[in-house]
CSV table of C-alpha atoms and ligand atoms in Angstrom, one decimal:
chain,number,residue,atom,x,y,z
A,4,MET,CA,128.5,91.0,151.4
A,5,ALA,CA,127.0,87.5,151.1
A,6,HIS,CA,124.2,87.3,148.6
A,7,GLU,CA,120.9,86.2,150.0
A,8,ILE,CA,119.4,83.2,148.3
A,9,HIS,CA,115.7,83.5,147.6
A,10,LEU,CA,113.9,80.2,147.3
A,11,ASP,CA,110.7,80.4,145.3
A,12,PRO,CA,107.9,79.3,147.8
A,13,TRP,CA,105.6,78.5,144.8
A,14,ALA,CA,108.1,76.3,142.9
A,15,ASP,CA,106.1,73.1,143.3
A,16,LEU,CA,102.9,74.7,141.9
A,17,TYR,CA,104.1,75.6,138.4
A,18,ALA,CA,103.0,73.6,135.4
A,19,THR,CA,105.6,71.3,133.9
A,20,ARG,CA,105.6,73.4,130.7
A,21,MET,CA,107.3,76.2,132.6
A,22,SER,CA,110.4,74.1,133.1
A,23,ASN,CA,110.8,73.9,129.3
A,24,MET,CA,110.3,77.6,128.7
A,25,LYS,CA,113.3,79.9,128.8
A,26,GLY,CA,113.2,83.7,129.0
A,27,SER,CA,114.3,85.1,125.7
A,28,ALA,CA,118.0,85.7,125.7
A,29,ILE,CA,117.3,88.8,123.6
A,30,ARG,CA,114.8,90.4,126.0
A,31,ALA,CA,117.4,89.8,128.7
A,32,MET,CA,120.0,91.6,126.7
A,33,MET,CA,117.7,94.6,126.0
A,34,GLY,CA,118.7,96.0,129.5
A,35,SER,CA,122.3,96.1,128.5
A,36,ALA,CA,121.5,98.8,125.9
A,37,GLU,CA,121.0,101.2,128.8
A,38,ILE,CA,124.6,100.8,130.0
A,39,PRO,CA,126.4,104.1,129.2
A,40,GLY,CA,128.6,103.8,126.1
A,41,MET,CA,127.2,100.3,125.2
A,42,ILE,CA,126.8,99.7,121.5
A,43,ALA,CA,123.9,97.3,121.1
A,44,LEU,CA,124.2,94.7,118.3
A,45,ALA,CA,121.9,92.4,120.3
A,46,GLY,CA,118.3,93.6,120.0
A,47,GLY,CA,116.5,93.9,116.7
A,48,LEU,CA,114.7,97.2,117.4
A,49,PRO,CA,113.2,98.7,114.3
A,50,ASN,CA,114.0,102.3,113.5
A,51,THR,CA,110.8,104.3,114.0
A,52,LYS,CA,112.4,107.7,113.2
A,53,PRO,CA,111.0,108.1,109.7
A,54,ILE,CA,107.5,108.0,111.1
A,55,GLY,CA,106.2,111.5,111.3
A,56,LEU,CA,104.8,111.9,114.8
A,57,ASP,CA,102.4,114.6,113.6
A,58,ASP,CA,101.0,112.1,111.1
A,59,VAL,CA,100.3,109.7,113.9
A,60,VAL,CA,98.7,112.4,115.9
A,61,ARG,CA,96.5,113.2,112.9
A,62,ALA,CA,95.6,109.6,112.4
A,63,THR,CA,94.7,109.4,116.1
A,64,ARG,CA,92.5,112.5,115.8
A,65,GLU,CA,90.8,111.2,112.7
A,66,THR,CA,90.2,107.9,114.4
A,67,MET,CA,88.4,109.6,117.3
A,68,LYS,CA,86.4,111.8,115.0
A,69,ALA,CA,85.4,109.1,112.6
A,70,GLU,CA,85.0,106.1,114.9
A,71,GLY,CA,84.2,107.8,118.2
A,72,GLY,CA,83.3,105.4,121.0
A,73,THR,CA,83.8,102.4,118.7
A,74,ALA,CA,87.5,102.8,118.9
A,75,LEU,CA,87.3,102.6,122.7
A,76,GLN,CA,85.2,99.4,122.6
A,77,TYR,CA,85.9,95.7,122.3
A,78,GLY,CA,86.3,94.8,118.7
A,79,SER,CA,85.8,91.5,116.8
A,80,SER,CA,88.2,88.7,117.4
A,81,GLU,CA,88.9,88.5,113.7
A,82,GLY,CA,90.0,92.1,113.4
A,83,HIS,CA,88.7,95.5,112.2
A,84,LYS,CA,87.6,95.5,108.5
A,85,GLY,CA,89.0,98.9,107.8
A,86,LEU,CA,92.5,97.7,108.5
A,87,LYS,CA,91.9,94.4,106.9
A,88,ARG,CA,91.3,96.3,103.7
A,89,HIS,CA,94.9,97.6,103.7
A,90,ILE,CA,96.3,94.1,104.4
A,91,ILE,CA,94.3,92.7,101.5
A,92,LYS,CA,96.1,95.3,99.3
A,93,LEU,CA,99.5,94.5,100.8
A,94,MET,CA,99.1,90.8,100.3
A,95,ALA,CA,97.9,91.4,96.7
A,96,GLU,CA,101.2,93.2,96.0
A,97,GLU,CA,102.9,90.0,97.1
A,98,GLY,CA,100.9,87.9,94.7
A,99,VAL,CA,98.6,86.5,97.5
A,100,THR,CA,94.8,86.9,97.0
A,101,VAL,CA,92.9,87.0,100.2
A,102,ASP,CA,89.4,88.1,101.2
A,103,TYR,CA,88.3,89.5,104.6
A,104,ASP,CA,87.5,86.1,106.1
A,105,ASP,CA,90.7,84.4,105.0
A,106,PHE,CA,92.8,85.9,107.8
A,107,ILE,CA,92.6,87.4,111.2
A,108,LEU,CA,94.5,90.2,113.0
A,109,THR,CA,96.8,89.3,115.9
A,110,GLN,CA,98.9,91.1,118.5
A,111,GLY,CA,101.9,91.1,116.3
A,112,SER,CA,103.2,88.0,114.6
A,113,GLN,CA,104.3,86.8,118.0
A,114,GLN,CA,100.7,86.0,118.9
A,115,ALA,CA,100.2,84.2,115.6
A,116,LEU,CA,103.1,82.0,116.5
A,117,ASP,CA,101.5,81.2,119.9
A,118,LEU,CA,98.1,80.6,118.4
A,119,VAL,CA,99.5,78.2,115.8
A,120,ALA,CA,101.4,76.4,118.6
A,121,ARG,CA,98.4,76.1,120.8
A,122,THR,CA,96.2,75.0,117.9
A,123,PHE,CA,98.5,72.1,116.8
A,124,ILE,CA,101.0,70.9,119.4
A,125,ASP,CA,100.3,68.3,122.0
A,126,VAL,CA,103.2,67.2,124.3
A,127,GLY,CA,105.7,65.2,122.3
A,128,ASP,CA,104.4,66.2,118.8
A,129,ARG,CA,107.0,66.7,116.2
A,130,ILE,CA,107.5,70.2,114.6
A,131,ILE,CA,110.1,71.0,112.0
A,132,VAL,CA,112.2,74.1,112.4
A,133,GLU,CA,115.2,75.7,110.8
A,134,ALA,CA,118.5,75.5,112.7
A,135,PRO,CA,119.0,78.3,113.7
A,136,SER,CA,115.4,79.4,114.2
A,137,TYR,CA,113.7,82.6,115.4
A,138,VAL,CA,114.1,82.6,119.1
A,139,GLY,CA,110.5,83.9,119.7
A,140,ALA,CA,109.1,81.0,117.7
A,141,LEU,CA,111.1,78.6,119.9
A,142,GLN,CA,109.8,80.4,122.9
A,143,ALA,CA,106.2,80.3,121.7
A,144,THR,CA,106.3,76.6,120.9
A,145,SER,CA,108.4,75.3,123.7
A,146,GLY,CA,105.6,75.8,126.3
A,147,TYR,CA,103.6,73.2,124.4
A,148,GLN,CA,106.4,70.7,124.7
A,149,PRO,CA,107.0,69.6,121.1
A,150,ASP,CA,109.7,67.4,119.8
A,151,TYR,CA,111.8,69.6,117.5
A,152,LEU,CA,113.3,68.3,114.3
A,153,GLN,CA,115.9,70.9,113.3
A,154,ILE,CA,116.9,71.2,109.7
A,155,ARG,CA,120.3,72.7,109.0
A,156,MET,CA,120.6,76.0,107.1
A,157,ASP,CA,123.3,77.2,104.8
A,158,ASP,CA,123.8,80.5,102.9
A,159,ASP,CA,120.5,79.7,101.0
A,160,GLY,CA,118.3,79.0,104.0
A,161,MET,CA,116.9,75.6,105.0
A,162,VAL,CA,118.8,72.8,103.3
A,163,VAL,CA,115.6,71.3,101.8
A,164,ASP,CA,117.4,68.2,100.6
A,165,GLU,CA,118.2,67.3,104.2
A,166,LEU,CA,114.5,67.7,105.0
A,167,ALA,CA,113.7,65.3,102.1
A,168,VAL,CA,116.1,62.7,103.6
A,169,ALA,CA,114.5,63.0,107.1
A,170,LEU,CA,111.0,62.8,105.7
A,171,LYS,CA,111.8,59.7,103.7
A,172,LYS,CA,112.5,58.0,106.9
A,173,LEU,CA,109.6,59.5,108.9
A,174,GLY,CA,106.8,59.2,106.3
A,175,PRO,CA,103.6,61.2,105.8
A,176,ARG,CA,102.0,63.4,108.5
A,177,SER,CA,105.0,62.9,110.7
A,178,ALA,CA,105.1,66.5,112.0
A,179,LYS,CA,102.4,69.0,112.9
A,180,PHE,CA,104.0,71.7,110.7
A,181,ILE,CA,107.2,73.1,109.2
A,182,TYR,CA,108.1,76.6,110.4
A,183,VAL,CA,110.1,78.7,108.0
A,184,VAL,CA,111.2,82.4,107.7
A,185,PRO,CA,112.1,82.4,104.0
A,186,ASN,CA,113.1,86.1,103.7
A,187,PHE,CA,116.1,87.7,105.4
A,188,HIS,CA,116.0,85.2,108.2
A,189,ASN,CA,116.2,86.0,111.9
A,190,PRO,CA,118.9,85.3,113.0
A,191,ALA,CA,120.7,83.9,109.9
A,192,GLY,CA,120.1,86.8,107.5
A,193,VAL,CA,119.7,84.4,104.5
A,194,THR,CA,116.9,84.0,101.9
A,195,LEU,CA,115.4,80.8,100.6
A,196,PRO,CA,115.8,80.8,96.7
A,197,LEU,CA,112.9,80.0,94.5
A,198,GLU,CA,114.0,76.5,93.6
A,199,ARG,CA,114.2,75.5,97.3
A,200,ARG,CA,110.8,77.1,97.9
A,201,LYS,CA,109.3,75.0,95.1
A,202,ARG,CA,110.9,71.8,96.5
A,203,LEU,CA,109.7,72.6,100.0
A,204,ILE,CA,106.1,72.9,98.7
A,205,GLU,CA,106.5,69.7,96.8
A,206,LEU,CA,107.7,67.9,99.9
A,207,ALA,CA,104.9,69.3,102.0
A,208,ARG,CA,102.4,68.0,99.5
A,209,GLN,CA,104.1,64.6,99.1
A,210,TYR,CA,104.3,64.1,102.9
A,211,GLU,CA,101.0,65.9,103.7
A,212,LEU,CA,102.6,68.4,105.9
A,213,LEU,CA,101.5,72.0,106.7
A,214,ILE,CA,103.9,74.9,106.2
A,215,PHE,CA,103.9,77.9,108.5
A,216,GLU,CA,105.6,80.9,106.7
A,217,ASP,CA,106.7,83.8,108.9
A,218,ASN,CA,107.5,86.9,106.8
A,219,PRO,CA,108.1,90.0,108.9
A,220,TYR,CA,111.0,91.3,106.8
A,221,GLY,CA,109.9,90.6,103.2
A,222,ARG,CA,109.5,94.3,102.3
A,223,LEU,CA,112.9,95.3,103.7
A,224,ARG,CA,114.9,94.2,100.7
A,225,TYR,CA,118.0,96.2,99.9
A,226,GLU,CA,118.9,94.7,96.5
A,227,GLY,CA,117.8,92.1,94.1
A,228,GLU,CA,114.3,90.9,93.1
A,229,ASP,CA,111.5,89.7,95.4
A,230,ILE,CA,111.0,86.0,95.5
A,231,PRO,CA,107.4,84.7,95.5
A,232,SER,CA,106.1,83.7,99.0
A,233,LEU,CA,105.3,80.1,99.8
A,234,ARG,CA,101.8,81.1,100.4
A,235,SER,CA,101.5,82.5,96.9
A,236,MET,CA,102.5,79.0,95.6
A,237,ASP,CA,100.1,77.0,97.7
A,238,GLU,CA,96.9,78.1,99.5
A,239,SER,CA,97.3,75.5,102.3
A,240,VAL,CA,100.3,77.4,103.6
A,241,MET,CA,99.7,79.3,106.9
A,242,TYR,CA,101.3,82.8,106.6
A,243,THR,CA,102.0,85.5,109.2
A,244,SER,CA,103.3,89.0,108.8
A,245,THR,CA,103.2,92.2,110.9
A,246,PHE,CA,103.2,96.0,110.9
A,247,SER,CA,106.1,95.9,113.4
A,248,LYS,CA,108.9,96.3,110.8
A,249,ILE,CA,107.2,98.3,108.1
A,250,PHE,CA,105.6,100.7,110.6
A,251,SER,CA,105.8,100.3,114.4
A,252,PRO,CA,106.2,97.4,116.8
A,253,GLY,CA,104.4,99.6,119.4
A,254,MET,CA,101.1,99.1,117.6
A,255,ARG,CA,101.4,95.3,118.2
A,256,ILE,CA,99.4,94.4,115.1
A,257,GLY,CA,100.1,91.5,112.8
A,258,TRP,CA,98.0,89.0,110.9
A,259,ILE,CA,97.7,85.3,110.0
A,260,ILE,CA,96.3,83.8,106.9
A,261,ALA,CA,95.3,80.1,107.1
A,262,PRO,CA,92.8,77.6,105.5
A,263,HIS,CA,89.3,78.2,107.0
A,264,PRO,CA,89.1,75.1,109.2
A,265,ILE,CA,92.4,76.0,110.8
A,266,LEU,CA,91.5,79.7,111.1
A,267,ASP,CA,88.3,78.7,113.0
A,268,LYS,CA,90.4,77.0,115.6
A,269,ILE,CA,92.9,79.9,115.7
A,270,VAL,CA,90.1,82.3,116.4
A,271,ILE,CA,88.9,80.2,119.3
A,272,GLY,CA,92.5,80.4,120.7
A,273,LYS,CA,92.6,84.1,120.2
A,274,GLN,CA,89.3,84.6,122.1
A,275,ALA,CA,90.8,82.6,125.0
A,276,SER,CA,94.0,84.6,124.9
A,277,ASP,CA,92.8,88.2,124.6
A,278,LEU,CA,89.2,88.4,123.2
A,279,CYS,CA,90.4,90.8,120.5
A,280,SER,CA,93.3,93.0,119.5
A,281,SER,CA,93.1,96.7,120.4
A,282,ASN,CA,90.4,98.3,118.3
A,283,PHE,CA,92.0,101.7,118.9
A,284,ALA,CA,95.4,100.6,117.6
A,285,GLN,CA,93.8,99.0,114.5
A,286,MET,CA,91.8,102.1,113.7
A,287,VAL,CA,94.8,104.5,114.1
A,288,LEU,CA,96.8,102.2,111.8
A,289,GLU,CA,93.9,102.2,109.3
A,290,HIS,CA,93.8,106.0,109.2
A,291,TYR,CA,97.6,106.2,109.0
A,292,PHE,CA,97.7,103.7,106.1
A,293,ASP,CA,94.8,105.5,104.3
A,294,ARG,CA,97.2,108.3,103.5
A,295,ASN,CA,99.8,105.9,102.0
A,296,LEU,CA,102.6,107.5,104.1
A,297,TRP,CA,104.1,104.2,105.0
A,298,GLN,CA,105.5,103.7,101.5
A,299,LYS,CA,107.7,106.8,101.9
A,300,ASN,CA,108.7,105.6,105.4
A,301,ILE,CA,109.8,102.2,104.1
A,302,GLU,CA,111.9,103.7,101.3
A,303,GLN,CA,113.7,105.7,103.9
A,304,LEU,CA,114.1,102.7,106.1
A,305,ARG,CA,115.6,100.6,103.3
A,306,ASP,CA,118.2,103.3,102.7
A,307,VAL,CA,119.1,103.5,106.4
A,308,TYR,CA,119.3,99.8,106.9
A,309,ARG,CA,121.2,99.1,103.7
A,310,SER,CA,123.8,101.6,104.6
A,311,ARG,CA,124.2,100.1,108.2
A,312,ARG,CA,124.4,96.6,106.7
A,313,ASP,CA,127.2,97.8,104.4
A,314,ALA,CA,129.0,99.5,107.3
A,315,MET,CA,128.9,96.2,109.3
A,316,ILE,CA,130.1,94.1,106.4
A,317,ALA,CA,133.0,96.5,105.7
A,318,ALA,CA,133.9,96.5,109.4
A,319,LEU,CA,133.8,92.7,109.6
A,320,GLU,CA,136.1,92.5,106.6
A,321,GLU,CA,138.5,94.9,108.3
A,322,PHE,CA,138.4,93.8,112.0
A,323,PHE,CA,137.3,90.1,112.3
A,324,PRO,CA,140.2,87.6,112.3
A,325,GLU,CA,140.8,84.9,109.8
A,326,GLY,CA,138.8,81.7,110.6
A,327,THR,CA,135.6,83.7,111.1
A,328,SER,CA,132.8,84.2,108.5
A,329,TRP,CA,129.4,85.8,108.1
A,330,THR,CA,126.3,85.8,106.0
A,331,LYS,CA,125.6,88.7,103.6
A,332,PRO,CA,121.9,89.5,104.0
A,333,ALA,CA,120.1,91.1,101.0
A,334,GLY,CA,117.5,92.6,103.5
A,335,GLY,CA,116.2,92.4,107.1
A,336,PHE,CA,118.0,93.3,110.3
A,337,PHE,CA,120.5,90.6,111.1
A,338,LEU,CA,123.7,89.0,110.0
A,339,TRP,CA,125.0,85.7,111.3
A,340,ALA,CA,128.7,85.3,112.2
A,341,THR,CA,130.5,82.0,112.6
A,342,LEU,CA,133.6,81.7,114.8
A,343,PRO,CA,136.0,78.7,115.0
A,344,GLU,CA,134.1,75.8,116.6
A,345,TYR,CA,136.3,75.8,119.7
A,346,LEU,CA,135.0,79.3,120.7
A,347,ASP,CA,131.8,79.7,122.8
A,348,SER,CA,130.1,83.0,122.1
A,349,SER,CA,127.9,82.8,125.2
A,350,GLU,CA,131.0,82.5,127.4
A,351,MET,CA,132.6,85.3,125.5
A,352,LEU,CA,129.6,87.7,126.0
A,353,ALA,CA,130.8,88.9,129.5
A,354,GLU,CA,134.0,90.1,128.0
A,355,ALA,CA,132.2,91.8,125.1
A,356,ILE,CA,129.9,93.5,127.5
A,357,GLU,CA,132.9,94.7,129.5
A,358,ASN,CA,134.1,96.2,126.2
A,359,LYS,CA,130.7,97.8,125.8
A,360,VAL,CA,129.4,95.8,122.9
A,361,SER,CA,126.5,93.4,122.9
A,362,TYR,CA,125.3,90.6,120.6
A,363,VAL,CA,123.1,87.5,120.9
A,364,PRO,CA,125.0,84.2,121.3
A,365,GLY,CA,124.1,81.6,118.7
A,366,ASN,CA,122.9,78.9,121.0
A,367,ALA,CA,119.8,81.0,121.8
A,368,PHE,CA,118.5,80.1,118.3
A,369,TYR,CA,118.8,76.3,118.5
A,370,ALA,CA,116.1,74.2,120.0
A,371,ASP,CA,118.8,71.8,121.3
A,372,GLY,CA,121.0,74.6,122.7
A,373,SER,CA,123.9,73.9,120.2
A,374,GLY,CA,125.3,76.6,117.9
A,375,ALA,CA,127.4,78.5,120.5
A,376,HIS,CA,130.2,79.3,118.0
A,377,HIS,CA,127.8,81.5,116.1
A,378,MET,CA,126.5,85.0,117.0
A,379,ARG,CA,123.7,87.2,115.8
A,380,LEU,CA,124.7,90.7,115.0
A,381,ALA,CA,121.9,93.3,114.4
A,382,PHE,CA,122.7,96.1,112.0
A,383,CYS,CA,119.2,97.8,112.3
A,384,TYR,CA,119.7,99.8,115.5
A,385,GLU,CA,123.0,101.6,115.7
A,386,ASP,CA,124.4,104.1,113.2
A,387,GLU,CA,127.3,103.4,110.9
A,388,GLU,CA,130.0,104.9,113.1
A,389,LYS,CA,128.9,102.9,116.2
A,390,ILE,CA,128.6,99.7,114.2
A,391,THR,CA,132.1,100.1,112.9
A,392,GLU,CA,133.4,100.7,116.5
A,393,ALA,CA,131.4,97.8,117.9
A,394,ILE,CA,132.8,95.4,115.3
A,395,LYS,CA,136.3,96.7,116.0
A,396,ARG,CA,135.8,96.0,119.7
A,397,LEU,CA,134.3,92.6,119.0
A,398,GLY,CA,137.1,91.7,116.6
A,399,LYS,CA,139.6,92.4,119.4
A,400,VAL,CA,137.7,90.2,121.9
A,401,ILE,CA,137.5,87.3,119.4
A,402,LYS,CA,141.2,87.6,118.6
A,403,GLY,CA,142.1,87.6,122.3
A,404,GLN,CA,139.9,84.4,122.8
A,405,MET,CA,141.5,82.7,119.8
A,406,ALA,CA,145.0,83.5,121.1
A,407,LEU,CA,144.1,82.2,124.6
A,408,ALA,CA,142.7,79.0,123.2
A,409,LYS,CA,145.8,78.5,121.1
A,410,SER,CA,148.2,79.0,124.1
A,411,LEU,CA,146.1,76.5,126.2
A,412,LEU,CA,146.4,74.0,123.4
A,413,ILE,CA,150.2,74.4,123.1
A,414,LYS,CA,150.5,73.9,126.9
A,415,GLU,CA,148.6,70.7,126.8
B,23,PLP,C1,110.9,86.1,112.4
B,23,PLP,C2,110.1,86.9,113.3
B,23,PLP,N1,108.8,86.5,113.5
B,23,PLP,C3,108.0,87.2,114.3
B,23,PLP,C4,108.4,88.3,115.0
B,23,PLP,C5,107.4,89.0,115.9
B,23,PLP,O1,107.1,90.3,115.5
B,23,PLP,P1,105.9,91.1,116.1
B,23,PLP,O2,105.2,90.3,117.2
B,23,PLP,O3,106.4,92.4,116.6
B,23,PLP,O4,105.0,91.2,114.9
B,23,PLP,C6,109.7,88.7,114.9
B,23,PLP,C7,110.2,89.9,115.6
B,23,PLP,O5,111.4,90.2,115.7
B,23,PLP,C8,110.6,88.0,114.0
B,23,PLP,O6,111.8,88.4,113.8
């Protein structure tokens, strides 16, 4: 049957920014998780199993009893004080001292990314990002049509020396901000060591640049010592984190800390965007966090994710062919695999899906669309047995592609 071609009758009405915005490759892949037998290494879905549902019911009941109609009303754009109290404690544990008016609550960190983008970026403004970079940050910023300066990453995160070389040429105030995910990077899985953090702060000071630190995974460390956040080293750093990975992404609550003049602008953006975050969700979270249950949850989560990461690394060692490599994350959800440069992981995806295994091709994480010989593998979602099977299947697909490429080369 011939496919009907649907032309969009509104195509000439859309804003130019829409032509720069791509749907997230990861969101598109989420559907593939529904295919029977599929093992999903694509999406970074947090494990919500340790959360006691009865505890959430209790927190909800307490919210309705204690807050009554207030929970059902609009709240302040800056966020509910009762929940802010818990965030102040969380941040203090990370060595960051903040007061109620130093930060606002957002709909997850994703909204913080959008608000920072809309506060700072005019068409053609330069922003500095890691390469690879969190795809949701690229999505949030691309609509504002910036000019991306990508700085390469290695096993220790952003290669700050290469940033220094670039800045020497560009000079002071040459970018609107530097966006970094220093802990257990999404997608690269790597962590920026203390020395590089210090150097990054130094460079930002020298060249009068703002740093935007995104730290959703910092508490999901499976070994080693915590490294101080950039924000704890410099109060001009903008910082976002979220309840999505330490509790539940369904609550859609995150926060952003920023210097007051910037925060004032961000609040105006938030009002334009959604007036306020859900009062109800903020209050349920407050009551849940009042009982300190999240600490037990997170210990369980660390155990589960650590064991899944170990299973993935063991399977990679066993089933991935020579000529491939991967990062060894000390925390977080993702590991970054590198294939020989002649392979294209986005072209290979169809064959992987046929073999009932999904991943996210590397080029989704580069502002310039490069990086196709990498792939992001999520170890957070499937159990050890399925992860091992998925890596075995993927190893076979890669070996097949390598053999094919070799035979084509010999024929030429
Ligand atoms: C690096 C990074 N930043 C921000 C987010 C957004 O998280 P949320 O909006 O659920 O808080 C994610 C989610 O995966 C992420 O990996």
